[in-house]
Structure formats: structure tokens, C-alpha cells
């Protein structure tokens, strides 16, 4: 539903991409360089890919369709990517708090944060995630990469849902983290999504195929947006319960450290909702 807003806490989303359904965002970094939360440098590519995987426009004759194509993405530019373009970034904890407050102020129902803050910890971030979840926001963060038996921060927070990626075979992706805090898994390898247009971005052109738990996280956040489209006032815990109870069990029966409660199932979740 176009009444559901999803905030992506990342390095910016290209505001004029022709295949992303979005509203103007905000640059919350300590050195804001953009209008609307757009990318600011040659390495700010990550957020545009996540945005297309959830809200890539449907039936427009262009490259991809997101899992929740009528929901609105809003960029909360929280990080400044660093060169060389290897996924590293700079940021301060207060910016994440401000990004969550911004999402709260515009009525966002879902947030996605596919970034690792390790070894940073912040009581202010912990508190803001908990407060906004209690207020109805459903939060998702990627388990991270490294094949470690514990998710990265802030994914392992009790108020955040930790997501890992799986291969097309259903096996856990080799590089994804896992462990006791894992909530669900989702497709995370060779995902075609939006890229910054033209020569900018990961590849020449408007689309790129990417691998990582980041894409699995945005996909799962999109399913939460679908559930909320039916009942926007549904509390966060109830949305999480639907996703958990309708997931496709993988590995040993029930919860396990490799797959959490299983692979998110969009159709089953919407039927249950």
C-alpha cells in the first residue's frame, strides 16, 4: 500500500532513479552534501540497490520489481562511504539516532539497516531502536558478512530483527553471519536490483546483480511492509509473529542457528495477515 513508508538507513538512495517508488529523504550525516538523502560520492551505492529490491516499480516496463512495489522508500542518509569502494563507511552514533527519529517523524512503519557498526556500541542507539519499536516500527538489520557465529551490531539488538542470506539451493550463504540472534533468512545471492544510473554505481547501466545479507534483509523488510499494508496499525510484535509463523523451515525442525525460524514467505505471510 502506498500508505506504508519504509526508511532505509544507508549511504543514500538516488532520488531520481526511474524505477524506485520513493519519497524525498534526508541527509543526516555530520557533513550533509545532498538534497533528499541522495548519494554524495562515487562509493555511495549500497542504498540504491536496497531501495529497488523492496520498492522497484511494478508494470512500468523497466528492469525490476520490488517485493512491495507500491510502498514508499525514504532515504535516511546515515553513512558516508569511504574510498576505495569496498563497503566501508564513516558515521557517528548520533546520526543513527537522528535517522530513526526522522523515520519516526514521517510515520515510517519499517526500517532497514544493512550495515555493521562493529566494534562500536551505543546506548543511545539501543534506546532509540527500542523506543521506536514500542511505538510500532518494525526494524530489520543484516547479520553481516564474515561467516561468524554471531550477528553484527545493531542486528543482534532485541528490538531489531536479524536477517541472513541463503543461496538459490536453500543453503546458508557462505559469507553470511549466523547464530542465536538470527530471526529469518531470505534470498541473498545474485539478486538483480536497481543501481545508480549511467556510469555511477556498481556497474555501467541502471541495474546490477548483487550478493549479500543486505539484500536478504531488505527483502524481508518488504514482506513486513506487505503485512502492514493490510493492517497499518498492527504492532511490531504481531508483524514479527506473522513472519515467524509463516516462514519455510530449513535445517533442523524449529529454530536453529543457521536459518533462524526459516526463510521468509511473502505469500504465506500476506494470507496469514
Coordinates of C-alpha atoms in Angstrom, one line a residue:
X1 CA 0.0 0.0 0.0
X2 CA 1.2 3.5 -0.8
X3 CA 0.4 4.5 2.8
X4 CA 3.3 2.4 4.1
X5 CA 6.6 4.2 4.3
X6 CA 9.9 2.3 4.6
X7 CA 13.1 4.1 5.8
X8 CA 16.5 2.9 4.6
X9 CA 19.3 3.9 6.8
X10 CA 22.3 3.8 4.5
X11 CA 24.6 5.9 2.3
X12 CA 21.8 7.4 0.3
X13 CA 19.3 6.5 -2.4
X14 CA 19.3 8.0 -5.9
X15 CA 16.4 10.4 -5.8
X16 CA 15.6 10.5 -9.5
X17 CA 16.0 6.8 -10.3
X18 CA 13.2 5.9 -12.7
X19 CA 12.5 2.5 -11.2
X20 CA 12.2 3.3 -7.4
X21 CA 9.0 4.2 -5.8
X22 CA 10.1 6.8 -3.2
X23 CA 9.5 10.0 -1.3
X24 CA 12.2 12.6 -0.7
X25 CA 14.5 11.6 2.1
X26 CA 17.1 13.5 4.3
X27 CA 20.8 13.6 4.6
X28 CA 21.6 13.2 8.3
X29 CA 25.3 12.8 8.2
X30 CA 27.7 15.1 10.0
X31 CA 28.7 16.7 6.7
X32 CA 25.5 16.7 4.7
X33 CA 26.2 17.0 1.0
X34 CA 23.0 16.1 -0.7
X35 CA 19.3 17.0 -1.0
X36 CA 16.8 14.4 -0.2
X37 CA 19.2 11.8 1.1
X38 CA 20.8 11.1 -2.2
X39 CA 24.3 9.6 -2.7
X40 CA 27.1 12.1 -2.3
X41 CA 30.2 10.4 -3.6
X42 CA 31.3 7.7 -6.0
X43 CA 31.1 4.9 -3.4
X44 CA 27.6 5.7 -2.0
X45 CA 25.9 2.9 -4.0
X46 CA 24.5 0.5 -1.4
X47 CA 21.3 2.2 -0.5
X48 CA 20.0 2.5 -4.1
X49 CA 20.3 -1.3 -4.5
X50 CA 18.4 -1.9 -1.3
X51 CA 15.6 0.5 -2.3
X52 CA 15.0 -1.2 -5.6
X53 CA 14.7 -4.7 -4.0
X54 CA 11.8 -3.5 -1.9
X55 CA 10.1 -0.8 -3.9
X56 CA 11.2 -1.3 -7.5
X57 CA 8.2 0.0 -9.5
X58 CA 5.8 -2.6 -11.0
X59 CA 4.3 -2.6 -14.5
X60 CA 6.4 0.3 -15.8
X61 CA 8.4 -1.7 -18.5
X62 CA 11.7 -1.2 -16.7
X63 CA 14.2 -3.6 -15.1
X64 CA 13.0 -4.9 -11.7
X65 CA 10.0 -5.1 -9.4
X66 CA 10.4 -4.8 -5.7
X67 CA 8.7 -7.2 -3.2
X68 CA 6.5 -4.3 -2.1
X69 CA 6.3 -2.1 -5.1
X70 CA 3.6 0.2 -4.0
X71 CA 5.2 1.0 -0.7
X72 CA 7.3 4.2 -0.5
X73 CA 11.0 4.2 0.2
X74 CA 12.5 7.1 2.1
X75 CA 16.3 7.6 2.2
X76 CA 17.8 8.4 5.6
X77 CA 21.4 9.0 4.6
X78 CA 23.2 7.9 7.7
X79 CA 26.7 7.0 6.5
X80 CA 29.4 8.4 4.3
X81 CA 31.1 5.7 2.1
X82 CA 34.9 5.6 2.0
X83 CA 37.2 5.1 -0.9
X84 CA 38.2 2.6 -2.2
X85 CA 34.7 1.4 -2.7
X86 CA 34.9 -1.8 -0.5
X87 CA 31.8 -1.2 1.6
X88 CA 33.5 0.7 4.4
X89 CA 31.9 3.9 5.7
X90 CA 32.2 6.5 8.4
X91 CA 29.5 7.8 10.7
X92 CA 28.7 8.6 14.3
X93 CA 26.1 7.0 16.6
X94 CA 24.1 10.2 17.0
X95 CA 23.4 10.1 13.2
X96 CA 21.7 6.7 13.6
X97 CA 19.6 8.1 16.4
X98 CA 18.6 11.1 14.3
X99 CA 17.8 8.8 11.3
X100 CA 15.4 6.7 13.5
X101 CA 13.9 9.9 14.8
X102 CA 13.4 11.2 11.2
X103 CA 11.8 7.9 10.3
X104 CA 9.5 8.3 13.3
X105 CA 8.6 11.8 12.3
X106 CA 7.4 10.8 8.8
X107 CA 5.4 7.9 10.1
X108 CA 7.6 5.1 8.7
X109 CA 6.4 1.7 9.6
X110 CA 9.5 -0.3 8.6
X111 CA 13.3 0.4 8.7
X112 CA 16.2 -1.4 7.1
X113 CA 19.8 -1.0 8.3
X114 CA 22.1 -3.4 6.4
X115 CA 25.3 -2.1 7.9
X116 CA 27.7 -3.2 10.6
X117 CA 28.8 -0.9 13.3
X118 CA 31.3 -3.2 15.0
X119 CA 33.1 -2.6 17.2
X120 CA 31.0 0.4 18.1
X121 CA 28.2 0.1 20.6
X122 CA 25.8 2.9 21.6
X123 CA 23.3 3.1 24.5
X124 CA 21.6 5.9 22.6
X125 CA 21.1 3.7 19.5
X126 CA 19.9 0.8 21.7
X127 CA 17.3 3.1 23.4
X128 CA 16.0 4.6 20.1
X129 CA 15.5 1.3 18.4
X130 CA 13.6 0.0 21.5
X131 CA 11.5 3.2 21.8
X132 CA 10.5 3.2 18.1
X133 CA 9.7 -0.5 18.0
X134 CA 7.4 0.0 21.1
X135 CA 5.8 2.8 19.0
X136 CA 5.0 0.4 16.2
X137 CA 8.1 0.4 13.9
X138 CA 9.4 -3.0 12.7
X139 CA 13.2 -2.9 12.4
X140 CA 15.5 -5.1 10.3
X141 CA 19.3 -5.3 10.0
X142 CA 21.6 -7.7 8.3
X143 CA 23.5 -10.3 10.2
X144 CA 26.6 -9.2 8.3
X145 CA 29.4 -11.0 6.5
X146 CA 32.3 -13.0 7.8
X147 CA 30.8 -16.4 8.5
X148 CA 30.9 -15.6 12.2
X149 CA 28.5 -17.4 14.6
X150 CA 27.2 -14.1 15.9
X151 CA 25.4 -11.2 14.1
X152 CA 26.9 -7.8 13.8
X153 CA 25.7 -4.8 15.8
X154 CA 23.0 -3.4 15.7
X155 CA 21.3 -6.5 14.2
X156 CA 21.5 -8.5 17.4
X157 CA 19.6 -5.9 19.5
X158 CA 16.3 -7.4 20.9
X159 CA 14.3 -4.6 19.1
X160 CA 15.9 -5.4 15.7
X161 CA 15.2 -8.5 13.5
X162 CA 18.4 -10.1 12.3
X163 CA 18.4 -11.5 8.7
X164 CA 20.9 -13.7 6.9
X165 CA 21.1 -14.7 3.3
X166 CA 20.6 -18.0 1.6
X167 CA 21.7 -19.4 -1.8
X168 CA 19.3 -20.5 -4.5
X169 CA 19.7 -24.0 -3.3
X170 CA 18.4 -23.1 0.2
X171 CA 21.8 -23.5 1.8
X172 CA 23.0 -20.6 4.0
X173 CA 25.3 -18.2 2.1
X174 CA 28.9 -19.0 2.8
X175 CA 29.8 -15.5 3.9
X176 CA 26.8 -14.6 6.0
X177 CA 26.9 -14.4 9.8
X178 CA 24.5 -16.6 11.8
X179 CA 23.9 -17.6 15.4
X180 CA 21.5 -17.4 18.3
X181 CA 20.1 -13.9 17.4
X182 CA 19.1 -14.9 13.8
X183 CA 15.4 -14.2 13.0
X184 CA 14.9 -15.3 9.4
X185 CA 16.7 -15.9 6.2
X186 CA 15.9 -14.7 2.7
X187 CA 17.4 -14.9 -0.8
X188 CA 20.8 -13.2 -0.7
X189 CA 22.8 -14.2 -3.8
X190 CA 22.7 -12.9 -7.3
X191 CA 19.9 -10.5 -6.6
X192 CA 19.1 -8.2 -9.6
X193 CA 18.2 -4.7 -8.3
X194 CA 18.5 -1.0 -9.1
X195 CA 21.9 0.6 -9.4
X196 CA 22.7 4.3 -9.7
X197 CA 22.1 5.3 -13.3
X198 CA 24.6 5.6 -16.1
X199 CA 28.2 5.3 -15.2
X200 CA 27.6 5.7 -11.4
X201 CA 27.1 2.8 -9.1
X202 CA 28.4 -0.8 -9.1
X203 CA 28.1 -1.3 -12.9
X204 CA 27.5 0.7 -16.0
X205 CA 23.8 1.0 -16.5
X206 CA 20.8 1.3 -14.2
X207 CA 20.8 -2.2 -12.7
X208 CA 23.3 -4.6 -11.1
X209 CA 23.3 -8.1 -9.6
X210 CA 24.5 -8.2 -6.0
X211 CA 25.1 -10.8 -3.3
X212 CA 24.9 -10.3 0.5
X213 CA 22.7 -10.4 3.6
X214 CA 21.9 -6.8 2.9
X215 CA 19.6 -7.8 0.0
X216 CA 18.0 -10.6 2.1
X217 CA 17.3 -8.0 4.8
X218 CA 15.6 -5.5 2.5
X219 CA 13.6 -8.4 1.0
X220 CA 12.3 -9.4 4.5
X221 CA 11.6 -5.8 5.4
X222 CA 9.5 -5.7 2.2
X223 CA 7.4 -8.6 3.3
X224 CA 6.8 -6.8 6.6
X225 CA 5.6 -3.8 4.6
X226 CA 3.1 -6.1 2.7
X227 CA 1.7 -7.4 6.0
X228 CA 1.4 -3.8 7.3
X229 CA -0.3 -2.8 4.1
X230 CA -3.3 -4.9 5.1
X231 CA -3.4 -3.6 8.7
X232 CA -1.2 -0.5 9.2
X233 CA -1.9 -0.3 12.9
X234 CA -0.7 -3.8 13.6
X235 CA 2.0 -3.7 16.4
X236 CA 5.6 -4.6 15.6
X237 CA 5.5 -7.8 17.7
X238 CA 2.4 -9.0 15.7
X239 CA 4.1 -8.4 12.4
X240 CA 7.1 -10.4 13.6
X241 CA 4.9 -13.2 14.8
X242 CA 3.3 -13.5 11.3
X243 CA 6.7 -13.6 9.6
X244 CA 8.0 -16.2 12.0
X245 CA 5.0 -18.5 11.9
X246 CA 4.7 -18.5 8.1
X247 CA 8.4 -18.9 7.4
X248 CA 9.6 -22.0 5.5
X249 CA 11.5 -24.2 7.9
X250 CA 15.0 -25.0 6.8
X251 CA 17.6 -27.2 8.5
X252 CA 16.6 -29.0 11.8
X253 CA 12.9 -28.6 12.8
X254 CA 12.2 -25.3 14.5
X255 CA 14.7 -22.6 15.3
X256 CA 18.4 -23.2 14.5
X257 CA 21.5 -21.0 14.3
X258 CA 21.9 -21.4 10.5
X259 CA 18.4 -20.3 9.4
X260 CA 16.7 -18.8 12.5
X261 CA 13.0 -19.6 12.1
X262 CA 13.3 -20.3 8.4
X263 CA 13.0 -18.5 5.1
X264 CA 10.5 -15.6 4.8
X265 CA 7.5 -16.5 2.7
X266 CA 5.7 -13.5 1.3
X267 CA 2.6 -15.2 0.1
X268 CA 2.0 -17.2 3.3
X269 CA 2.6 -14.0 5.4
X270 CA 0.0 -12.0 3.4
X271 CA -2.5 -14.8 3.6
X272 CA -2.0 -15.0 7.4
X273 CA -2.3 -11.2 7.7

